[in-house]
Structure formats: C-alpha cells, structure tokens
C-alpha cells in the first residue's frame, strides 16, 4: 500500500511539472547567439551534440519596426506601492486592540475586524468580508466575527507578506499565526478549510485552496522573515497526512485511481460527486504532499 501511495504521489508531482512544461512550451532559442530556430532547444555542438536546425538570422517585421519603444499611452504602475497602500487600508483595524464593528450601512469601514469567538481554540484571529457589503445566503454576514472566509482573509495576509510587510509582527501581533483559526478542530475535521466551522465533502476548491494559502503564509514567514511557526508547521503536516491517508479511496466505479470528483468527505472516507460538475484536485494535492 505504501509503495502504491508513493507511486501515486510521484505521478501527481510529475503530472504537475509536465503540465507546467506543456503550458510554458519548449525553450526558445536565441537567433543572435547562433543557436537553432525558435520552438526547439538546440543541442550544443561543442559538447558533441547535433544542432536541431540551421542557424537563422533575425527577421525584420515591418509592423513591429514601426512600433515605438515607449507607447504614448503607457503608464507605469507602482505595484509595490499599491500593495503597501492596500495593506494600510485593509489592516488599519489592527492598530486598535479593541473590536470595532464594521459599519454595514454606508462606509463599510473598517474593512477588517477582530474575531474573538475562539471557535477552534487558537485565540484571537481576524477577518475580512468576502465582498464589501456582502451577506451570504444563510444571512450570516461575512462582515461579522465567525462569518469570514479563508480565501478572502488569508489572501490579503499573504499579499502583504509578499510585498515586504512582516505579518509575524505587525501592530504588535503575529497575524500570520492567527491563520490557525481556520483549522477546524471544534467539529473534529482537523483541517484548514474556508470557514471556522465547516466540513469537507462539499467542494475541493473551498477545501484545498485555503490550505494552499495557509502553506504559503507559513513558508513566506519562514523564508522571508526567518520565523518558523511550529503550530503552523504541525497543522500543515497533519493536513498532508490526512489527504495521504485518503488517497487510496480516490477510485472510480471500476476501482481505478481517479480524481474526477467534486470533493472528498473526510468523515465518511468517500469521494463526492454532486452530479453537476467535478473539481479534480490532483495539482493541489501534489503541492500539499510536496
């Protein structure tokens, strides 16, 4: 069984890598250095290999030649500065240690808010609304503590970290570690999911994407800011092991390995099809296992 799981994991990773190669296409050779034409990587004659094709001189394309080097309507976008200003706007709430409700009538400010419900036992966390002014179908607003989604809360957290803002120490808080609040322990799932109180068996998108964001937050804190957060590392390993244990159950009606499902229910140990669409999780699982 272990050998089968290892082979399957290796196949997932290989598939993800091969897929990226297909997307990127073969390396284009540079005519200026005497190598082969675009579309195939030329062998290096100096090492005994054969050139893929004859050297081709760069061609002049009249329409391209008439293009200016600097378009008149070009405007430089300072994306780094934009990211910094966006972070200032989103995380302004954290400067105040007290919980301030979001104004849901006119300004919808502050955008973010503290969440002290402590649903999963990790203490204070925070949240952002899915949309400004959005209230989901159940009537529980995502602008109130406990109603936030991981995909709209963890994404700006990671964005700020990638923009050079140390979220392990911002306004005196380790905001990165607060992502632990999405680790669903209270209901026994013990998985990082899209809500603080939800379960698997509904959609791979909402069950895997939050884990990918969570892993990236941990890795960025460790590599970019030198902060190895043990609690996050343990949660990541636990999640990977649970998915690895589930892998042998990913079978179609013929008993063969398949990822053509909508979700997977960790409690029943069975893949789920909703009868309307499928969300193959191969690439996400490969990343989690890696």
mmCIF file of N, CA and C in Angstrom, residues 216-286:
data_model
loop_
_atom_site.group_PDB
_atom_site.id
_atom_site.type_symbol
_atom_site.label_atom_id
_atom_site.label_comp_id
_atom_site.label_asym_id
_atom_site.label_seq_id
_atom_site.Cartn_x
_atom_site.Cartn_y
_atom_site.Cartn_z
ATOM 1 N N UNK A 216 1.533 28.709 2.055
ATOM 2 C CA UNK A 216 2.343 29.808 1.544
ATOM 3 C C UNK A 216 2.638 30.842 2.631
ATOM 4 N N UNK A 217 1.678 31.087 3.503
ATOM 5 C CA UNK A 217 1.888 32.030 4.607
ATOM 6 C C UNK A 217 2.985 31.511 5.532
ATOM 7 N N UNK A 218 2.913 30.223 5.852
ATOM 8 C CA UNK A 218 3.940 29.626 6.712
ATOM 9 C C UNK A 218 5.313 29.697 6.050
ATOM 10 N N UNK A 219 5.387 29.293 4.773
ATOM 11 C CA UNK A 219 6.669 29.266 4.072
ATOM 12 C C UNK A 219 7.250 30.669 3.918
ATOM 13 N N UNK A 220 6.397 31.661 3.653
ATOM 14 C CA UNK A 220 6.880 33.032 3.499
ATOM 15 C C UNK A 220 7.394 33.581 4.823
ATOM 16 N N UNK A 221 6.682 33.276 5.909
ATOM 17 C CA UNK A 221 7.133 33.713 7.234
ATOM 18 C C UNK A 221 8.498 33.109 7.560
ATOM 19 N N UNK A 222 8.682 31.866 7.156
ATOM 20 C CA UNK A 222 9.929 31.164 7.462
ATOM 21 C C UNK A 222 11.084 31.639 6.587
ATOM 22 N N UNK A 223 10.861 31.704 5.286
ATOM 23 C CA UNK A 223 11.948 32.002 4.355
ATOM 24 C C UNK A 223 12.247 33.493 4.231
ATOM 25 N N UNK A 224 11.193 34.311 4.252
ATOM 26 C CA UNK A 224 11.406 35.736 4.020
ATOM 27 C C UNK A 224 11.630 36.515 5.308
ATOM 28 N N UNK A 225 11.039 36.018 6.409
ATOM 29 C CA UNK A 225 11.139 36.767 7.661
ATOM 30 C C UNK A 225 11.809 35.975 8.782
ATOM 31 N N UNK A 226 12.288 34.773 8.472
ATOM 32 C CA UNK A 226 13.036 33.988 9.446
ATOM 33 C C UNK A 226 12.227 33.509 10.630
ATOM 34 N N UNK A 227 10.901 33.385 10.456
ATOM 35 C CA UNK A 227 10.033 32.958 11.550
ATOM 36 C C UNK A 227 9.425 31.590 11.246
ATOM 37 N N UNK A 228 9.975 30.559 11.866
ATOM 38 C CA UNK A 228 9.417 29.209 11.733
ATOM 39 C C UNK A 228 8.352 29.060 12.816
ATOM 40 N N UNK A 229 7.085 28.958 12.416
ATOM 41 C CA UNK A 229 5.984 28.908 13.374
ATOM 42 C C UNK A 229 5.580 27.449 13.582
ATOM 43 N N UNK A 230 5.984 26.825 14.690
ATOM 44 C CA UNK A 230 5.749 25.392 14.911
ATOM 45 C C UNK A 230 4.288 24.975 14.802
ATOM 46 N N UNK A 231 3.374 25.783 15.344
ATOM 47 C CA UNK A 231 1.960 25.403 15.306
ATOM 48 C C UNK A 231 1.470 25.274 13.868
ATOM 49 N N UNK A 232 1.928 26.165 12.996
ATOM 50 C CA UNK A 232 1.519 26.108 11.596
ATOM 51 C C UNK A 232 2.153 24.906 10.899
ATOM 52 N N UNK A 233 3.420 24.654 11.195
ATOM 53 C CA UNK A 233 4.093 23.505 10.582
ATOM 54 C C UNK A 233 3.377 22.207 10.950
ATOM 55 N N UNK A 234 2.968 22.073 12.206
ATOM 56 C CA UNK A 234 2.280 20.861 12.651
ATOM 57 C C UNK A 234 0.931 20.691 11.952
ATOM 58 N N UNK A 235 0.214 21.801 11.773
ATOM 59 C CA UNK A 235 -1.089 21.747 11.107
ATOM 60 C C UNK A 235 -0.925 21.356 9.642
ATOM 61 N N UNK A 236 0.117 21.865 8.996
ATOM 62 C CA UNK A 236 0.381 21.537 7.592
ATOM 63 C C UNK A 236 0.677 20.049 7.437
ATOM 64 N N UNK A 237 1.529 19.519 8.307
ATOM 65 C CA UNK A 237 1.883 18.098 8.241
ATOM 66 C C UNK A 237 0.659 17.231 8.512
ATOM 67 N N UNK A 238 -0.141 17.622 9.486
ATOM 68 C CA UNK A 238 -1.348 16.860 9.802
ATOM 69 C C UNK A 238 -2.300 16.820 8.605
ATOM 70 N N UNK A 239 -2.477 17.968 7.952
ATOM 71 C CA UNK A 239 -3.357 18.016 6.790
ATOM 72 C C UNK A 239 -2.850 17.149 5.653
ATOM 73 N N UNK A 240 -1.535 17.192 5.405
ATOM 74 C CA UNK A 240 -0.953 16.379 4.335
ATOM 75 C C UNK A 240 -1.135 14.893 4.624
ATOM 76 N N UNK A 241 -0.961 14.505 5.877
ATOM 77 C CA UNK A 241 -1.121 13.094 6.244
ATOM 78 C C UNK A 241 -2.564 12.633 6.076
ATOM 79 N N UNK A 242 -3.513 13.506 6.394
ATOM 80 C CA UNK A 242 -4.922 13.138 6.239
ATOM 81 C C UNK A 242 -5.278 12.945 4.764
ATOM 82 N N UNK A 243 -4.757 13.814 3.903
ATOM 83 C CA UNK A 243 -5.021 13.654 2.473
ATOM 84 C C UNK A 243 -4.301 12.423 1.926
ATOM 85 N N UNK A 244 -3.117 12.138 2.455
ATOM 86 C CA UNK A 244 -2.378 10.960 2.005
ATOM 87 C C UNK A 244 -3.119 9.683 2.396
ATOM 88 N N UNK A 245 -3.697 9.673 3.595
ATOM 89 C CA UNK A 245 -4.483 8.518 4.033
ATOM 90 C C UNK A 245 -5.739 8.347 3.183
ATOM 91 N N UNK A 246 -6.263 9.469 2.685
ATOM 92 C CA UNK A 246 -7.493 9.416 1.886
ATOM 93 C C UNK A 246 -7.231 8.973 0.451
ATOM 94 N N UNK A 247 -5.996 9.126 -0.012
ATOM 95 C CA UNK A 247 -5.666 8.894 -1.413
ATOM 96 C C UNK A 247 -6.093 7.520 -1.944
ATOM 97 N N UNK A 248 -5.921 6.422 -1.192
ATOM 98 C CA UNK A 248 -6.334 5.114 -1.722
ATOM 99 C C UNK A 248 -7.832 5.012 -2.008
ATOM 100 N N UNK A 249 -8.623 5.928 -1.444
ATOM 101 C CA UNK A 249 -10.072 5.888 -1.663
ATOM 102 C C UNK A 249 -10.510 6.670 -2.900
ATOM 103 N N UNK A 250 -9.561 7.307 -3.570
ATOM 104 C CA UNK A 250 -9.897 8.048 -4.781
ATOM 105 C C UNK A 250 -10.000 7.052 -5.943
ATOM 106 N N UNK A 251 -11.140 6.407 -6.040
ATOM 107 C CA UNK A 251 -11.343 5.378 -7.069
ATOM 108 C C UNK A 251 -12.660 5.615 -7.791
ATOM 109 N N UNK A 252 -12.677 5.246 -9.070
ATOM 110 C CA UNK A 252 -13.920 5.337 -9.830
ATOM 111 C C UNK A 252 -14.717 4.049 -9.669
ATOM 112 N N UNK A 253 -15.803 3.915 -10.410
ATOM 113 C CA UNK A 253 -16.671 2.744 -10.277
ATOM 114 C C UNK A 253 -15.972 1.447 -10.656
ATOM 115 N N UNK A 254 -14.870 1.562 -11.418
ATOM 116 C CA UNK A 254 -14.110 0.370 -11.818
ATOM 117 C C UNK A 254 -13.004 0.032 -10.828
ATOM 118 N N UNK A 255 -12.897 0.837 -9.777
ATOM 119 C CA UNK A 255 -11.878 0.585 -8.773
ATOM 120 C C UNK A 255 -10.517 1.136 -9.124
ATOM 121 N N UNK A 256 -10.444 1.948 -10.186
ATOM 122 C CA UNK A 256 -9.165 2.522 -10.596
ATOM 123 C C UNK A 256 -8.999 3.929 -10.025
ATOM 124 N N UNK A 257 -7.732 4.327 -9.843
ATOM 125 C CA UNK A 257 -7.432 5.648 -9.313
ATOM 126 C C UNK A 257 -8.068 6.725 -10.181
ATOM 127 N N UNK A 258 -8.769 7.665 -9.539
ATOM 128 C CA UNK A 258 -9.432 8.739 -10.270
ATOM 129 C C UNK A 258 -9.540 9.966 -9.378
ATOM 130 N N UNK A 259 -9.464 11.139 -10.011
ATOM 131 C CA UNK A 259 -9.641 12.398 -9.285
ATOM 132 C C UNK A 259 -10.848 13.161 -9.829
ATOM 133 N N UNK A 260 -11.665 12.479 -10.587
ATOM 134 C CA UNK A 260 -12.804 13.112 -11.241
ATOM 135 C C UNK A 260 -13.997 13.194 -10.284
ATOM 136 N N UNK A 261 -13.815 13.984 -9.218
ATOM 137 C CA UNK A 261 -14.853 14.141 -8.205
ATOM 138 C C UNK A 261 -15.053 15.621 -7.895
ATOM 139 N N UNK A 262 -16.097 15.908 -7.142
ATOM 140 C CA UNK A 262 -16.364 17.281 -6.719
ATOM 141 C C UNK A 262 -15.681 17.587 -5.399
ATOM 142 N N UNK A 263 -15.575 16.563 -4.551
ATOM 143 C CA UNK A 263 -14.989 16.760 -3.230
ATOM 144 C C UNK A 263 -14.671 15.399 -2.621
ATOM 145 N N UNK A 264 -14.235 15.449 -1.362
ATOM 146 C CA UNK A 264 -13.973 14.226 -0.612
ATOM 147 C C UNK A 264 -14.418 14.462 0.824
ATOM 148 N N UNK A 265 -15.188 13.521 1.351
ATOM 149 C CA UNK A 265 -15.701 13.644 2.715
ATOM 150 C C UNK A 265 -14.766 12.907 3.670
ATOM 151 N N UNK A 266 -14.067 13.655 4.505
ATOM 152 C CA UNK A 266 -13.106 13.056 5.428
ATOM 153 C C UNK A 266 -13.781 12.185 6.482
ATOM 154 N N UNK A 267 -15.007 12.505 6.845
ATOM 155 C CA UNK A 267 -15.683 11.739 7.895
ATOM 156 C C UNK A 267 -16.184 10.390 7.387
ATOM 157 N N UNK A 268 -16.705 10.354 6.159
ATOM 158 C CA UNK A 268 -17.202 9.092 5.612
ATOM 159 C C UNK A 268 -16.110 8.322 4.884
ATOM 160 N N UNK A 269 -15.021 9.024 4.536
ATOM 161 C CA UNK A 269 -13.929 8.372 3.818
ATOM 162 C C UNK A 269 -14.280 8.048 2.381
ATOM 163 N N UNK A 270 -15.134 8.884 1.772
ATOM 164 C CA UNK A 270 -15.572 8.623 0.405
ATOM 165 C C UNK A 270 -15.496 9.884 -0.454
ATOM 166 N N UNK A 271 -15.114 9.723 -1.725
ATOM 167 C CA UNK A 271 -15.158 10.862 -2.648
ATOM 168 C C UNK A 271 -16.604 11.242 -2.928
ATOM 169 N N UNK A 272 -16.816 12.487 -3.333
ATOM 170 C CA UNK A 272 -18.171 13.001 -3.531
ATOM 171 C C UNK A 272 -18.341 13.524 -4.953
ATOM 172 N N UNK A 273 -19.468 13.195 -5.562
ATOM 173 C CA UNK A 273 -19.891 13.773 -6.839
ATOM 174 C C UNK A 273 -21.229 14.459 -6.606
ATOM 175 N N UNK A 274 -21.338 15.713 -7.002
ATOM 176 C CA UNK A 274 -22.611 16.406 -6.794
ATOM 177 C C UNK A 274 -23.553 16.263 -7.980
ATOM 178 N N UNK A 275 -23.101 15.562 -9.029
ATOM 179 C CA UNK A 275 -23.955 15.322 -10.179
ATOM 180 C C UNK A 275 -24.006 16.467 -11.170
ATOM 181 N N UNK A 276 -23.279 17.559 -10.882
ATOM 182 C CA UNK A 276 -23.302 18.719 -11.774
ATOM 183 C C UNK A 276 -21.927 19.063 -12.333
ATOM 184 N N UNK A 277 -20.886 18.954 -11.527
ATOM 185 C CA UNK A 277 -19.547 19.249 -12.017
ATOM 186 C C UNK A 277 -18.526 18.508 -11.161
ATOM 187 N N UNK A 278 -17.299 18.465 -11.655
ATOM 188 C CA UNK A 278 -16.210 17.858 -10.891
ATOM 189 C C UNK A 278 -15.083 18.872 -10.745
ATOM 190 N N UNK A 279 -14.268 18.685 -9.734
ATOM 191 C CA UNK A 279 -13.146 19.576 -9.454
ATOM 192 C C UNK A 279 -11.905 18.730 -9.162
ATOM 193 N N UNK A 280 -11.281 18.162 -10.186
ATOM 194 C CA UNK A 280 -10.112 17.301 -9.962
ATOM 195 C C UNK A 280 -9.040 18.012 -9.129
ATOM 196 N N UNK A 281 -8.618 17.403 -8.013
ATOM 197 C CA UNK A 281 -7.708 18.069 -7.071
ATOM 198 C C UNK A 281 -6.240 17.719 -7.226
ATOM 199 N N UNK A 282 -5.872 17.032 -8.323
ATOM 200 C CA UNK A 282 -4.523 16.494 -8.448
ATOM 201 C C UNK A 282 -3.405 17.485 -8.197
ATOM 202 N N UNK A 283 -3.449 18.655 -8.854
ATOM 203 C CA UNK A 283 -2.375 19.635 -8.704
ATOM 204 C C UNK A 283 -2.251 20.148 -7.284
ATOM 205 N N UNK A 284 -3.385 20.442 -6.638
ATOM 206 C CA UNK A 284 -3.364 20.953 -5.263
ATOM 207 C C UNK A 284 -2.819 19.903 -4.306
ATOM 208 N N UNK A 285 -3.230 18.655 -4.483
ATOM 209 C CA UNK A 285 -2.737 17.591 -3.607
ATOM 210 C C UNK A 285 -1.236 17.388 -3.794
ATOM 211 N N UNK A 286 -0.773 17.477 -5.031
ATOM 212 C CA UNK A 286 0.664 17.324 -5.287
ATOM 213 C C UNK A 286 1.449 18.383 -4.529
#
